[in-house]
XYZ file of C-alpha atoms in Angstrom:
645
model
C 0.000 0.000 0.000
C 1.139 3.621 -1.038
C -0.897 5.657 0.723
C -3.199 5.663 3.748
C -5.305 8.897 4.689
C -6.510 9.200 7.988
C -9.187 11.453 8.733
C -10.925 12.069 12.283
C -15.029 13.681 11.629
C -16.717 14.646 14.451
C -20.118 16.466 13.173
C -19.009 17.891 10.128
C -20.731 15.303 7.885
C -21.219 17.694 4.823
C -17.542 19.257 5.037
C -16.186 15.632 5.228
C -18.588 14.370 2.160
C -16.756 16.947 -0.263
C -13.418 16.424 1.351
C -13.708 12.593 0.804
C -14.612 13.166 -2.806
C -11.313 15.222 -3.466
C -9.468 12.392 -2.032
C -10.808 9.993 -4.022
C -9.768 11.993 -7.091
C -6.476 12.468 -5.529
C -5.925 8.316 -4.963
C -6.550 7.926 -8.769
C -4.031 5.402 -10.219
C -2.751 5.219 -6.600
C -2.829 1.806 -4.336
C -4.138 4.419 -1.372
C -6.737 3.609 1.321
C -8.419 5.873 3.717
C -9.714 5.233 6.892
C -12.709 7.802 8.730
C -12.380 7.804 12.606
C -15.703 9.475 14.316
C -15.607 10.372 17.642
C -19.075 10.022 18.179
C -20.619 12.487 15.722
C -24.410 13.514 16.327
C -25.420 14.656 13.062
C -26.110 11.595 11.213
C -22.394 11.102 10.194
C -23.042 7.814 9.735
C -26.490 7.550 8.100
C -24.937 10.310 5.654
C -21.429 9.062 4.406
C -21.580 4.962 4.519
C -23.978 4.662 1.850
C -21.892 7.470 0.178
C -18.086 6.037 0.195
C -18.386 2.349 -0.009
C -14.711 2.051 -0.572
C -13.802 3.862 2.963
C -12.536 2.019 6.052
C -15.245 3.770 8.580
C -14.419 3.218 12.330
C -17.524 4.841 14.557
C -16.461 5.115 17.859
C -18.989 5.446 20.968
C -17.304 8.422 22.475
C -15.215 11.086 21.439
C -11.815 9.977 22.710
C -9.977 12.976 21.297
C -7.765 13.603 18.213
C -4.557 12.040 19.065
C -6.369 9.046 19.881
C -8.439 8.859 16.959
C -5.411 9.204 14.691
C -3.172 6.285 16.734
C -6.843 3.806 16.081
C -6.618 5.085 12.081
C -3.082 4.416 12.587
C -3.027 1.079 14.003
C -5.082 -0.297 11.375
C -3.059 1.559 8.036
C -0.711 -0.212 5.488
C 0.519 2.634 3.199
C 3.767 2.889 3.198
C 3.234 6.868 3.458
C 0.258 8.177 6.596
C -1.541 11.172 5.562
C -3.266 12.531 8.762
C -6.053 15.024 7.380
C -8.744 17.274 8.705
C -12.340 16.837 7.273
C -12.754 20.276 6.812
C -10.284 20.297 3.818
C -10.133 20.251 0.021
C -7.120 18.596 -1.946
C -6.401 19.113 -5.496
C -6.087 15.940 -7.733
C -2.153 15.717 -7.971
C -1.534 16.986 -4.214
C -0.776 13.053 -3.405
C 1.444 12.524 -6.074
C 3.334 15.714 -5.478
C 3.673 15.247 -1.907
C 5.181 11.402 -2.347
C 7.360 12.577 -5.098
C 8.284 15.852 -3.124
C 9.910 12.705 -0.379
C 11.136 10.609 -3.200
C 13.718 13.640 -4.185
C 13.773 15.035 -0.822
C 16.588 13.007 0.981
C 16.132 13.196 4.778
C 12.308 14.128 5.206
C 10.297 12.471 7.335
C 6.825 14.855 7.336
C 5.617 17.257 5.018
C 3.000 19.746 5.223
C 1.457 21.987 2.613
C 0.324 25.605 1.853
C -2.787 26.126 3.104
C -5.733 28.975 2.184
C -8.569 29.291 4.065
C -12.306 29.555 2.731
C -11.845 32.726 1.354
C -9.154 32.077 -0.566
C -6.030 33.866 2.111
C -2.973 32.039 2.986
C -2.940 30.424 6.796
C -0.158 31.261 8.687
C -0.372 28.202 10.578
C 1.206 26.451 7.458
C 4.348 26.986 8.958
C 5.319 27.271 12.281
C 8.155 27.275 15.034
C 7.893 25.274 18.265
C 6.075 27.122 21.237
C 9.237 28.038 23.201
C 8.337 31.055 26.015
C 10.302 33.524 24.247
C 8.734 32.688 20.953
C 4.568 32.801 22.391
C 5.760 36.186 24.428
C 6.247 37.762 20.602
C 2.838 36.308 19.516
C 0.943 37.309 22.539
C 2.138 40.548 23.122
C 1.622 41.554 19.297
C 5.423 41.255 18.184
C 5.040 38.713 15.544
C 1.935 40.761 14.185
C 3.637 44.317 13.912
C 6.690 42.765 12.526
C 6.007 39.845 10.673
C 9.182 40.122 8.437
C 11.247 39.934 11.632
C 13.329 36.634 12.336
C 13.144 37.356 16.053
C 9.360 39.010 16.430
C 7.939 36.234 13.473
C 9.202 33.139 15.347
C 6.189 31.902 15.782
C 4.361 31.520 12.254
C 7.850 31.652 10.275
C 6.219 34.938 8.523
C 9.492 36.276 7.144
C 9.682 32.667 4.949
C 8.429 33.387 1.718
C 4.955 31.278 1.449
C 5.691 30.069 -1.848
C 9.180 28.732 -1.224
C 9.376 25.316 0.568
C 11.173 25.403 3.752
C 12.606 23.139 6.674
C 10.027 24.462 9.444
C 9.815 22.688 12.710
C 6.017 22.275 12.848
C 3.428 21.309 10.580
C -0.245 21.614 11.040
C -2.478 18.624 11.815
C -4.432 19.336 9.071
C -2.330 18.204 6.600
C 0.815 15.842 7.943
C 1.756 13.431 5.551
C 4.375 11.602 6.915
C 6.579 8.440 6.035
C 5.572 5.022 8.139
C 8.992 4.069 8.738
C 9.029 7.516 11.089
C 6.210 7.078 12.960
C 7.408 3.166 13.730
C 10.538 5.087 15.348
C 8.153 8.221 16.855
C 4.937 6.332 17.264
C 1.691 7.979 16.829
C -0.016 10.882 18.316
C 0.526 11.577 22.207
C -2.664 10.861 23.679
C -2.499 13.225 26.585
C -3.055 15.960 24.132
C -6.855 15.556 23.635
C -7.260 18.445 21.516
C -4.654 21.350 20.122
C -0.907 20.468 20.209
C -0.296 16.840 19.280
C 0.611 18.147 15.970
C 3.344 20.113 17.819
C 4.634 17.446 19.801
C 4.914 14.844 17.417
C 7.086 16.944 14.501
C 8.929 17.338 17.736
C 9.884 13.433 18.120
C 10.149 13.502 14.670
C 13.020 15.595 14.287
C 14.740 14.302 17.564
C 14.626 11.281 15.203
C 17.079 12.456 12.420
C 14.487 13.735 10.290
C 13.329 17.062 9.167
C 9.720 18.441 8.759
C 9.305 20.278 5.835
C 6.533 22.897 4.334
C 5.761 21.935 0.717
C 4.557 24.947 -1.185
C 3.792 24.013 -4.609
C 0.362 22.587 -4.088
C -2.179 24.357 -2.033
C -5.393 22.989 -0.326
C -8.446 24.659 1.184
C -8.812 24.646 5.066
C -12.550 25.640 5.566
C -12.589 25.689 9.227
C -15.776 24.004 9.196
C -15.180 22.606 12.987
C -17.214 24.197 15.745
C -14.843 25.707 17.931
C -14.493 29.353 17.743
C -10.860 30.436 18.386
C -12.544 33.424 19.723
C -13.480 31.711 22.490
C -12.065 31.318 25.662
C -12.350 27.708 25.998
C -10.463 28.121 22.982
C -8.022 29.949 24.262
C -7.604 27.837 27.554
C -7.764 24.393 25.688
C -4.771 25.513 23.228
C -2.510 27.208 25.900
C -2.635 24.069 28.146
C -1.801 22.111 25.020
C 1.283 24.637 24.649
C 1.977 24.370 28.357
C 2.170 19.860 28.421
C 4.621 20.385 25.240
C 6.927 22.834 26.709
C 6.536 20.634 30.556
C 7.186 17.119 28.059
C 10.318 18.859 26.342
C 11.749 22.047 28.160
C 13.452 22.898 31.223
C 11.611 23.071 34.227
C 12.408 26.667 34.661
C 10.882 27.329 30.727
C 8.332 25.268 31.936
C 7.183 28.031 34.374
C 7.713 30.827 32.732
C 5.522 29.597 29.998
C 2.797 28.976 32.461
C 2.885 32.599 33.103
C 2.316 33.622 29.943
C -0.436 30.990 29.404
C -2.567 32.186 32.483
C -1.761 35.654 31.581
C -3.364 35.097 27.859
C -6.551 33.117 29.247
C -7.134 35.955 31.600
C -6.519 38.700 28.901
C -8.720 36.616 25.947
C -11.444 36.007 28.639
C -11.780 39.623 29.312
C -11.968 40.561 25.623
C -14.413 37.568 25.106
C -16.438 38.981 28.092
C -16.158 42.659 26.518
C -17.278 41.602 23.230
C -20.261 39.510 24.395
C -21.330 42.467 26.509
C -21.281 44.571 23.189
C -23.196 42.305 21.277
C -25.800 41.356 23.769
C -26.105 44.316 25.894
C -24.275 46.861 24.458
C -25.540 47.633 21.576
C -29.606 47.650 23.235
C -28.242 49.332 25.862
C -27.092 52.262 23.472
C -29.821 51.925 21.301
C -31.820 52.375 24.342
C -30.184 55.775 25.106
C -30.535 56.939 21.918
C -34.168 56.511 21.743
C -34.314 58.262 25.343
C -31.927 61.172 23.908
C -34.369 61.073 20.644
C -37.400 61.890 22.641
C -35.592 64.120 25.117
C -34.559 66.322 21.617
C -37.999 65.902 20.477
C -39.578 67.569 23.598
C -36.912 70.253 23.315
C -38.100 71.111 19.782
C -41.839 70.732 20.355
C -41.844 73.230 23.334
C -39.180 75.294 22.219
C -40.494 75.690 18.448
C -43.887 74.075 17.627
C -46.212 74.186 21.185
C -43.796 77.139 23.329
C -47.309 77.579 25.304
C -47.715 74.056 26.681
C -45.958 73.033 29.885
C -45.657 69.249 29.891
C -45.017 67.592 33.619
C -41.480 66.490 33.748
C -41.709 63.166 35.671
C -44.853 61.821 33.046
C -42.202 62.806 30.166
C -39.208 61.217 31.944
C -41.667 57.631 32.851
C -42.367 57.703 29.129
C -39.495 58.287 27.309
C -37.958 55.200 29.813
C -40.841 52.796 28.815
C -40.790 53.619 25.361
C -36.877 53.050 24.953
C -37.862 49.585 26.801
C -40.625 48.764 24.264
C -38.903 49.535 21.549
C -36.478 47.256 22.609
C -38.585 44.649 22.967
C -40.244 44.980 19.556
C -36.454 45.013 18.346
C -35.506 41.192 19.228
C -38.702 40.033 18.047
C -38.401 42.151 14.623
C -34.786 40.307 14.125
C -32.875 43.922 15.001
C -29.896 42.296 17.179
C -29.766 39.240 14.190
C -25.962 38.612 13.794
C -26.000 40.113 10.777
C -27.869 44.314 10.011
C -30.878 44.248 7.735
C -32.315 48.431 7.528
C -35.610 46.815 6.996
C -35.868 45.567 10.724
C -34.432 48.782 12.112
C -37.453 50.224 10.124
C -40.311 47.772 11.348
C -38.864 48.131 14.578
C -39.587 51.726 14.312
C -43.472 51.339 13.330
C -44.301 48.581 15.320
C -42.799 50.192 18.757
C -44.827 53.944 17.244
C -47.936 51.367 16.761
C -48.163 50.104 20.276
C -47.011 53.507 21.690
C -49.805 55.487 20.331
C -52.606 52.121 21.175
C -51.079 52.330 24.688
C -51.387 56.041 24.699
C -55.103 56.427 23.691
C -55.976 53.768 26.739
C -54.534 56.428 29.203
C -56.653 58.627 31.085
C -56.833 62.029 29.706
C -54.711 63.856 32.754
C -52.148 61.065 32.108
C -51.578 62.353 28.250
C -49.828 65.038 25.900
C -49.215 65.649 22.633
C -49.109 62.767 20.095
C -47.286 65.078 17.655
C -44.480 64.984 20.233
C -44.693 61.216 20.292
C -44.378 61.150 16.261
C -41.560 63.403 16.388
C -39.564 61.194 19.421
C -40.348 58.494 17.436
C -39.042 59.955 14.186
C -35.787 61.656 15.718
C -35.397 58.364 17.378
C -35.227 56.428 14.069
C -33.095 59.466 12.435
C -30.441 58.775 14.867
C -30.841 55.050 15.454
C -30.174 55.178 11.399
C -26.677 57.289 11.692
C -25.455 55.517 14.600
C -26.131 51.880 12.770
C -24.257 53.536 9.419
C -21.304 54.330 11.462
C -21.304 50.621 12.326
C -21.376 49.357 9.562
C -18.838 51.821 8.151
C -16.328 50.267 11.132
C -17.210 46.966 10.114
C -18.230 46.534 13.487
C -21.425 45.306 12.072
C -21.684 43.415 9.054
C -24.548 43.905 6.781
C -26.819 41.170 5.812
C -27.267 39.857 2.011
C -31.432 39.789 1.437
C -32.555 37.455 -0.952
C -33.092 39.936 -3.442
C -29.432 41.088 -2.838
C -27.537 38.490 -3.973
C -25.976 38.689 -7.064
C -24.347 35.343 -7.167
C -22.236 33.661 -9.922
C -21.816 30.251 -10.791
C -18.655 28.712 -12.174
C -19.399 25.579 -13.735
C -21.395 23.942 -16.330
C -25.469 24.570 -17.106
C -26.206 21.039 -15.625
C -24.318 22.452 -12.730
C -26.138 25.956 -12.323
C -29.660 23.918 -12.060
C -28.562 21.685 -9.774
C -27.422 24.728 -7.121
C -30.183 26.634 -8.070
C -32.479 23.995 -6.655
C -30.357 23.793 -3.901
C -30.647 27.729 -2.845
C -34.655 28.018 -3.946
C -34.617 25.068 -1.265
C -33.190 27.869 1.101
C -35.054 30.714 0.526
C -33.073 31.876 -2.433
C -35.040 31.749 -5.535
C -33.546 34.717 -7.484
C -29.977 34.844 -6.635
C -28.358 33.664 -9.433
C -27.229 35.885 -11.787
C -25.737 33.094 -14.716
C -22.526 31.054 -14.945
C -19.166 31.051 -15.919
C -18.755 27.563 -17.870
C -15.606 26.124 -18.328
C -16.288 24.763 -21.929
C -17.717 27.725 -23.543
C -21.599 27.150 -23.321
C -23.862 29.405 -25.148
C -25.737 30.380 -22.558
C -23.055 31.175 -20.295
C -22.040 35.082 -19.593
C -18.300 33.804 -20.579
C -15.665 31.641 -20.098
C -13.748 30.670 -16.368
C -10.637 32.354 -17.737
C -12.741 35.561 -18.111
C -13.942 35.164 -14.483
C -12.326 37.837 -12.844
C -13.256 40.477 -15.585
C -16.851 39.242 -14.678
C -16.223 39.855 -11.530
C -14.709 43.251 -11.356
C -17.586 44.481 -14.088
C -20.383 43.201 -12.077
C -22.011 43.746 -8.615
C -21.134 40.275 -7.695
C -21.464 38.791 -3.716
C -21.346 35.169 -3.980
C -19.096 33.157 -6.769
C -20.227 29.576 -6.397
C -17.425 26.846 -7.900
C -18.530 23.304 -8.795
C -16.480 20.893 -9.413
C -17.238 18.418 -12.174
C -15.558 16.906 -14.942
C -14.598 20.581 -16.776
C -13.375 22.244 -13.193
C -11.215 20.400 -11.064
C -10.323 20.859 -7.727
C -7.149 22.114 -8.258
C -8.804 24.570 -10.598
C -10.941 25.691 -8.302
C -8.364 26.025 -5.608
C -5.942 28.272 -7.894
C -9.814 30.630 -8.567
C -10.013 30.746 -4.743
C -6.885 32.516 -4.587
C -7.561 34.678 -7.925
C -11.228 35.747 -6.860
C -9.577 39.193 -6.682
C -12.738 41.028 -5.006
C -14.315 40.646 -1.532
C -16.704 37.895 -2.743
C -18.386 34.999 -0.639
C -16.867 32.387 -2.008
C -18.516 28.825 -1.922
C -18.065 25.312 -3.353
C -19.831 22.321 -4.636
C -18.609 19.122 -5.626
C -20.528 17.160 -8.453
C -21.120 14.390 -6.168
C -22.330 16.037 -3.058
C -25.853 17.517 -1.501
C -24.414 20.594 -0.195
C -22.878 23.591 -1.020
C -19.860 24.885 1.655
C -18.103 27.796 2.398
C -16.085 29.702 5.293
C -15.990 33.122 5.437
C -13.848 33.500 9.380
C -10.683 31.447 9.709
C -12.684 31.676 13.274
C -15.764 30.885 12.786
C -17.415 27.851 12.168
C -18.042 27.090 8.504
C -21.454 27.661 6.849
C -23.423 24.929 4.754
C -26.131 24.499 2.448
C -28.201 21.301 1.913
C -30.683 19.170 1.052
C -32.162 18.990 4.717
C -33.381 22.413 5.387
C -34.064 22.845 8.966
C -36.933 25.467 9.627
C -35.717 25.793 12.958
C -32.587 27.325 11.585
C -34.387 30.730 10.775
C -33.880 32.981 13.053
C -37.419 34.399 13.376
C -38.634 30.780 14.092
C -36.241 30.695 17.010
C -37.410 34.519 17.736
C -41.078 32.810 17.776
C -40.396 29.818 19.809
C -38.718 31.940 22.080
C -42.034 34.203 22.374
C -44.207 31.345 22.944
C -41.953 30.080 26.009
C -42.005 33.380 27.377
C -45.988 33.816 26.870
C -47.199 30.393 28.332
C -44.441 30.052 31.129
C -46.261 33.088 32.363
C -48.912 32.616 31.907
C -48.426 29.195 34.358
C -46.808 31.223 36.557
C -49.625 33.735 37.066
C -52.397 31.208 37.163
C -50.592 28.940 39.392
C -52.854 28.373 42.046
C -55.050 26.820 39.811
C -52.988 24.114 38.555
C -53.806 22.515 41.945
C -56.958 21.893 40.797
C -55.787 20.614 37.059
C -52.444 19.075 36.885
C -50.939 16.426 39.332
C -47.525 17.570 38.975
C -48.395 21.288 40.172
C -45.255 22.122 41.995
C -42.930 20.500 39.531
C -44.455 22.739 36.797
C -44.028 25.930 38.422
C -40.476 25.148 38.515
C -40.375 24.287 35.241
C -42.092 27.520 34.327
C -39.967 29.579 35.843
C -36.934 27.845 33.940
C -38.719 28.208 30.908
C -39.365 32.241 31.777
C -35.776 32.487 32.285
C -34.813 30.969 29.470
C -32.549 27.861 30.891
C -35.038 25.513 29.504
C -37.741 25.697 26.358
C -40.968 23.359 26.724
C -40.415 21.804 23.369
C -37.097 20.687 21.992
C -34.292 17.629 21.508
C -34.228 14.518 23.641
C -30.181 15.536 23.748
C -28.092 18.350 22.690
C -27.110 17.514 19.122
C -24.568 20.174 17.493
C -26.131 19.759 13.551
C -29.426 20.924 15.008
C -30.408 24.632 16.336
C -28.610 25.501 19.896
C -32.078 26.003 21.903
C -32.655 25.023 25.832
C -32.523 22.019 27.303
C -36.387 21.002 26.799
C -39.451 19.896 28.943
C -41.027 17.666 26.308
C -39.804 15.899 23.310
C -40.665 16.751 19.620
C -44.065 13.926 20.144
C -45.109 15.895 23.703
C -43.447 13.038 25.724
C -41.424 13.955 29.040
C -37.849 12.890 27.878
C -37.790 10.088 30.919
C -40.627 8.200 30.061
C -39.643 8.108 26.034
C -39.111 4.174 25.329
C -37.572 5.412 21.609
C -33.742 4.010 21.309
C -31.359 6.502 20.405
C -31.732 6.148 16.479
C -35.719 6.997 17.250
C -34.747 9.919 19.416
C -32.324 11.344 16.638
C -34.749 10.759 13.896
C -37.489 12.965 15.997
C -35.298 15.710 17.126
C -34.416 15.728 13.332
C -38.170 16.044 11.882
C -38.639 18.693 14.890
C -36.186 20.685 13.580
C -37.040 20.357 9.811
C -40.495 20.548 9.927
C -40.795 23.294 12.886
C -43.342 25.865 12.862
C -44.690 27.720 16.063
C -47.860 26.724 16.364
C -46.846 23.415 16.681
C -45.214 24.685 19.951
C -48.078 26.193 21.099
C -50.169 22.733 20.365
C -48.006 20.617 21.801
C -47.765 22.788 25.234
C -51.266 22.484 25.394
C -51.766 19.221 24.416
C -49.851 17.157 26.685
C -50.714 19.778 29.870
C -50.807 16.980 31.922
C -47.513 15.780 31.437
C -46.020 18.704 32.467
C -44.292 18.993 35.710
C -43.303 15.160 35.894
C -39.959 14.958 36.737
């Protein structure tokens, strides 16, 4: 055996489904055999990809046991003469194999080699290359050395930033994505340490292997993608922590004791300094940003009331403490209308800013005419809060987006997406995005053999577009476009498109758009409860009936068995730590929502008799075929079920 490619999935079934089918053009003419280690995946993994790739070695393991781990059971079971360790989240062109095997064959003394890597949006990773994590070395990256002078050889240590990226180098660590290394090594080195669960084995094993005799090198002249379609967010500080005390066992396995500590200084000083920013920039996003939108709403009003006494009504005197109590609810109500209307969505859409706008001025002035006269005013000065309000609500949200602290959201009838690939190709995506909402976005395609309905050819692609008004350029690989084509158009997009791919075989379209973000998918299985104004809804629902329990209460004495155990549920549900309706288990391809009360069929989770392949087919249909009222049904439905514990 030549070759053996191990690959460890853990719920990335769709990223691993198009990675798998570059492989397998890769292997052509090859004797290669690859071998899928899943730790335990909960999004159908299995269902998905057997069927799929007949000719992969799957191993489906009960619990995740880690990545070292994973790779030393691929490992253990390999014949190839040459052990590719890859991520799933990856895309090889068609001669990377060959180039890599022949790149050893002429290379005398290399024992590992890893490869230039580009993330979904076409940019080079740094991580490509790197030096080990002595103290010295992580003080430049932490303290922002290695960023201001990446050309340095002392400050750019850590990524190797002054090697040129298209030269190949001797490096002393190669990313775990992409480690191809020769079997006669790892018989001297062994695997993958297993007390390195996640973050760092890659480290410590091109470690051994140079302590071996052997050097590690960084092959440059073939480039795969690295979507990042895992779900870990380096922004977070579990990140953070998890990869600092990988750094901290390597430098305790191989330094000095002294090293040792001082790189424990510098790893509890970056976990404390990440968790504050992670803190800061949750606060922002969740409170921050209502908060301020609160006080400009308050301000608006406060400016209003200036202008209508001061200009339009000088004669009326207003009492100060009824203007003060309604300025403060109306901020609050508008507020509320906001979450509900999508506002504080991850992404800015003007239109909810907008209908958050009327809808708040809507229930304002219904409220308002239920008052008692003494307790109004004007509801010209109301208008005019309302519409200085949204004035100023619309310049601070410009600014924003200006900052690119918020990033605007593409509409439906904003995209103006290309497709590069043949016409069979274009109807087959196009299915694919009307499944999603998306029934106009295409624009046309770029074919790679000339068609005559195509708006030109792939080597007039980047003419297209600079000319056009272009967002999304979606590459599908077929028989005209092969992956290594569409790698090399990756890096040649040459405008700030989202960029996207497809693979002829596949059911989903991919793409990655944050080297630290998760990556984002389209398929077949549309999932209702994905929208965000479904989970808005759901949300509104819990909140409605869980107090409506809660002010009723008494009388549940009188109607429900379980009395006490639903008014604590209730007030979990109010507070959001649990939803009434949801997944027998958290399941990481489905929505994040709340632990639940009830399954998808109204059952309490510890009386279902389903086996676990039941339960994952429910929470499955729940989450495809949600709508609200179903909620709402299902809550009232099965009211005597709730409260058992």
């Amino acid at each position: 055996m030549q070759l053996s490619v191990i690959i460890v999935n853990y719920n990335v079934k769709y990223f691993l489904e198009q990675c798998l089918l570059s492989v397998q053009k890769a292997m052509q003419g090859m004797e290669a055999e690859v071998w899928v280690i899943d730790n335990a995946s909960t999004d159908g993994s299995k269902a998905y990809l057997e069927p799929r790739f007949p000719a992969v070695k799957f191993c489906w393991n009960t619990e995740n046991i880690g990545f070292g781990r994973a790779c030393n059971q691929g490992l253990a079971q390999s014949t190839g003469k040459y052990i590719l360790f890859l991520n799933p989240d990856t895309i090889v062109p068609e001669d990377c194999f060959t180039a890599c095997i022949n790149f050893f064959n002429q290379t005398p003394g290399a024992g590992a080699v890893g490869i230039r890597m580009l993330d979904g949006s076409g940019r080079f990773l740094p991580e490509s290359k790197r030096s080990f994590p002595s103290p010295l070395v992580s003080f430049y990256k932490l303290s922002g050395l290695s960023f201001l002078f990446p050309a340095s050889k002392t400050f750019g240590r850590y990524h190797l930033s002054y090697l040129n990226e298209h030269q190949n180098h001797t490096v002393d660590v190669l990313a775990g994505a992409f480690m191809m290394i020769k079997k006669e090594v790892l018989d001297k080195t062994g695997g993958f340490d297993e007390s390195f669960f996640m973050y760092g084995e890659d480290v410590d094993l091109s470690y051994r292997i140079q302590q071996t005799g052997c050097k590690n090198y960084y092959f440059s002249e073939r480039s795969i993608l690295h979507f990042k379609g895992e779900s870990t967010k380096k922004t977070s500080v579990n990140y953070v922590r998890m990869f600092y005390d990988a750094m901290s066992r390597f430098v305790k396995k191989h330094y000095s004791s002294s090293s040792a500590g001082l790189f424990a200084t510098f790893i509890n000083a970056a976990i404390w300094a990440r968790a504050f920013l992670s803190l800061l920039k949750r606060f922002v996003q969740r409170v921050g940003l209502p908060l301020l939108d609160a006080l400009f709403i308050f301000f608006g009003y406060l400016l209003a009331k200036l202008m209508w006494t001061g200009y339009i009504r000088p004669e009326v005197v207003y009492q100060t403490k009824l203007l003060w109590l309604s300025f403060i609810v109306f901020s609050l109500l508008f507020l509320l209308v906001s979450y509900y209307t999508g506002l504080y969505e991850q992404r800015f859409r003007y239109k909810n800013l907008w209908q958050s706008s009327l809808v708040s001025i809507v229930i304002i002035l219904a409220v308002y005419s239920l008052l008692p006269e003494e307790s109004r005013y004007s509801r010209g000065l109301v208008l005019l809060g309302a519409f200085v309000s949204y004035l100023l609500l619309y310049i601070w949200r410009r600014i924003l987006l200006q900052a690119d602290i918020l990033e605007k959201a593409i509409d439906e009838d904003e995209y103006f997406s290309l497709v590069a690939g043949t016409e069979t190709d274009l109807q087959k995506v196009n299915n694919l995005l009307q499944l999603h909402g998306r029934h106009n976005s295409i624009q046309g395609f770029v074919s790679p053999d000339n068609e005559p309905k195509a708006l030109g050819r792939i080597d007039e692609l980047q003419q297209l577009l600079q000319s056009t008004p272009a967002n999304e350029l979606i590459l599908c690989e077929s028989s005209s476009l092969s992956f290594a084509q569409i790698i090399q158009l990756y890096q040649q997009s040459g405008k700030k498109v989202k960029l996207r791919l497809h693979a002829q075989d596949s059911e989903s379209i991919i793409g990655s758009d944050s080297k630290n973000e998760a990556g984002e998918v389209l398929h077949q299985e549309k999932l209702n409860l994905n929208e965000e104004v479904n989970l808005r809804l759901k949300r509104l629902i819990d909140v409605c009936t869980s107090l409506f329990f809660l002010l009723s209460f008494p009388l549940h004495f009188l109607f429900n068995r379980h009395a006490a155990g639903l008014l604590q549920q209730s007030a979990a549900v109010f507070t959001g730590r649990k939803t009434w309706i949801g997944f027998s288990a958290k399941r990481k391809h489905l929505p994040a929502i709340s632990p639940s009360v009830l399954g998808p069929a109204g059952q309490p989770h510890h009386l279902s008799q389903l086996k676990e392949e039941g339960l994952l087919l429910a929470d499955e249909w729940y989450a495809r075929e949600y709508e609200p009222l179903y909620d709402l049904k299902t809550i009232f439905a099965n009211y005597q079920k709730l409260g058992n514990k």
